[in-house]
Amino acid sequence: MISALIFDCDGTLVDSEDIGIAAMHAHALPYGLTLTLDDVATDFRGKSMARNVAELARHSARPFPDDFTATAREAMAHRFRRELKPMPGALEFIARLELPFCVATNGPRDKTELTLGLTGLLPYFEGRIYCAYEVGHFKPEPQLFLQAAAGLGVAPEHCAVVEDSVPGIQAGLAAGMQVFSLCHPETIPPALAGRITQISGVSDLKDFLG
């Protein structure tokens, strides 16, 4: 039985993954980046900023300045303010949701509050945002989800995770939770595919709640 829902943020509640990845990619191009946008579009999804910046640097001809990460985040935030929208059906579903719920994200708090605020979702998640930077563990490790479950006061086996990345799916399964996937099915390793429930959007969750 599902007694609580734990949502990823980027690509699950807010349509930010493609915008953020494109902004990071564009920010690295002046340094001789050899990766195409298609190269990073899938590989960067659900990964930490530090990991992704390191990968960009590894494939660039010139070293990044010390403030690269900070200025990349500013570039991302600028595009969010112009383009960001909630994922289809997410705002309406959350507004009617009666089960306990929260956000658990690999992103930092300021980015999470910005994106939720821009899309009208922040009021529903006040006091219920769990960030890997604060927990000290990033997906695919399970600790972020376990702390979120403890904060909701619900045992992990009665929580369901809603994710759009393979690291998030791995973290949810490692935490002993039911996992709903918004990933493209072809991106999910066969070893994981049989252990998750595929959905096309957040609003599909209503079919699985009692």
Coordinates of C-alpha atoms in Angstrom, one line a residue, residues 84-169:
L84 CA 10.3 27.0 -17.3
K85 CA 6.9 25.3 -17.0
P86 CA 5.5 22.6 -14.7
M87 CA 5.4 19.1 -16.2
P88 CA 2.0 18.4 -17.8
G89 CA -0.6 17.7 -15.2
A90 CA 1.8 18.1 -12.2
L91 CA 0.4 21.2 -10.7
E92 CA -3.2 20.0 -10.9
F93 CA -2.3 16.6 -9.4
I94 CA -0.3 18.0 -6.5
A95 CA -3.1 20.5 -5.7
R96 CA -5.5 17.6 -5.2
L97 CA -3.1 15.1 -3.5
E98 CA -4.2 14.0 -0.1
L99 CA -1.4 11.6 0.8
P100 CA 1.8 12.9 2.5
F101 CA 4.3 14.0 -0.1
C102 CA 7.6 15.8 -0.5
V103 CA 10.4 16.6 -3.0
A104 CA 13.8 14.8 -2.8
T105 CA 16.3 16.1 -5.3
N106 CA 20.0 16.0 -6.2
G107 CA 19.8 19.8 -6.8
P108 CA 20.6 22.5 -4.3
R109 CA 17.8 24.2 -2.3
D110 CA 18.1 27.6 -4.0
K111 CA 17.6 26.1 -7.5
T112 CA 14.8 23.8 -6.2
E113 CA 12.9 26.7 -4.6
L114 CA 13.4 28.8 -7.7
T115 CA 12.0 26.2 -10.1
L116 CA 9.1 25.2 -7.9
G117 CA 8.4 28.9 -7.3
L118 CA 8.4 29.8 -11.0
T119 CA 5.9 27.0 -11.8
G120 CA 3.5 27.7 -8.9
L121 CA 4.4 24.5 -7.0
L122 CA 6.4 25.9 -4.1
P123 CA 3.5 26.6 -1.7
Y124 CA 2.6 22.9 -1.8
F125 CA 6.2 21.9 -0.8
E126 CA 7.1 24.4 1.9
G127 CA 8.9 22.6 4.6
R128 CA 9.0 19.4 2.6
I129 CA 12.1 19.8 0.4
Y130 CA 15.0 17.4 0.8
C131 CA 18.2 18.2 -1.0
A132 CA 21.2 15.9 -1.5
Y133 CA 23.6 18.7 -0.8
E134 CA 22.2 19.0 2.7
V135 CA 21.9 15.3 3.3
G136 CA 25.4 14.6 2.0
H137 CA 24.4 11.8 -0.2
F138 CA 23.4 11.9 -3.9
K139 CA 21.2 9.5 -5.9
P140 CA 21.8 6.6 -6.8
E141 CA 22.6 6.3 -3.1
P142 CA 19.4 5.7 -1.1
Q143 CA 20.0 8.0 1.9
L144 CA 18.2 11.0 0.5
F145 CA 15.0 9.0 0.0
L146 CA 15.3 7.4 3.4
Q147 CA 15.6 10.8 5.1
A148 CA 12.6 12.0 3.2
A149 CA 10.6 9.0 4.3
A150 CA 11.6 9.7 7.9
G151 CA 10.6 13.3 7.6
L152 CA 7.2 12.2 6.3
G153 CA 6.9 9.7 9.2
V154 CA 6.2 6.8 6.8
A155 CA 8.1 3.5 6.5
P156 CA 10.2 3.2 3.3
E157 CA 8.2 0.2 2.1
H158 CA 5.1 2.3 2.2
C159 CA 6.6 5.1 0.1
A160 CA 6.6 5.5 -3.6
V161 CA 9.2 7.4 -5.5
V162 CA 8.4 9.3 -8.8
E163 CA 11.6 9.7 -10.9
D164 CA 12.7 10.5 -14.4
S165 CA 16.4 9.4 -14.2
V166 CA 18.2 6.1 -13.8
P167 CA 20.1 7.2 -10.8
G168 CA 16.8 8.2 -9.1
I169 CA 15.3 4.8 -10.0

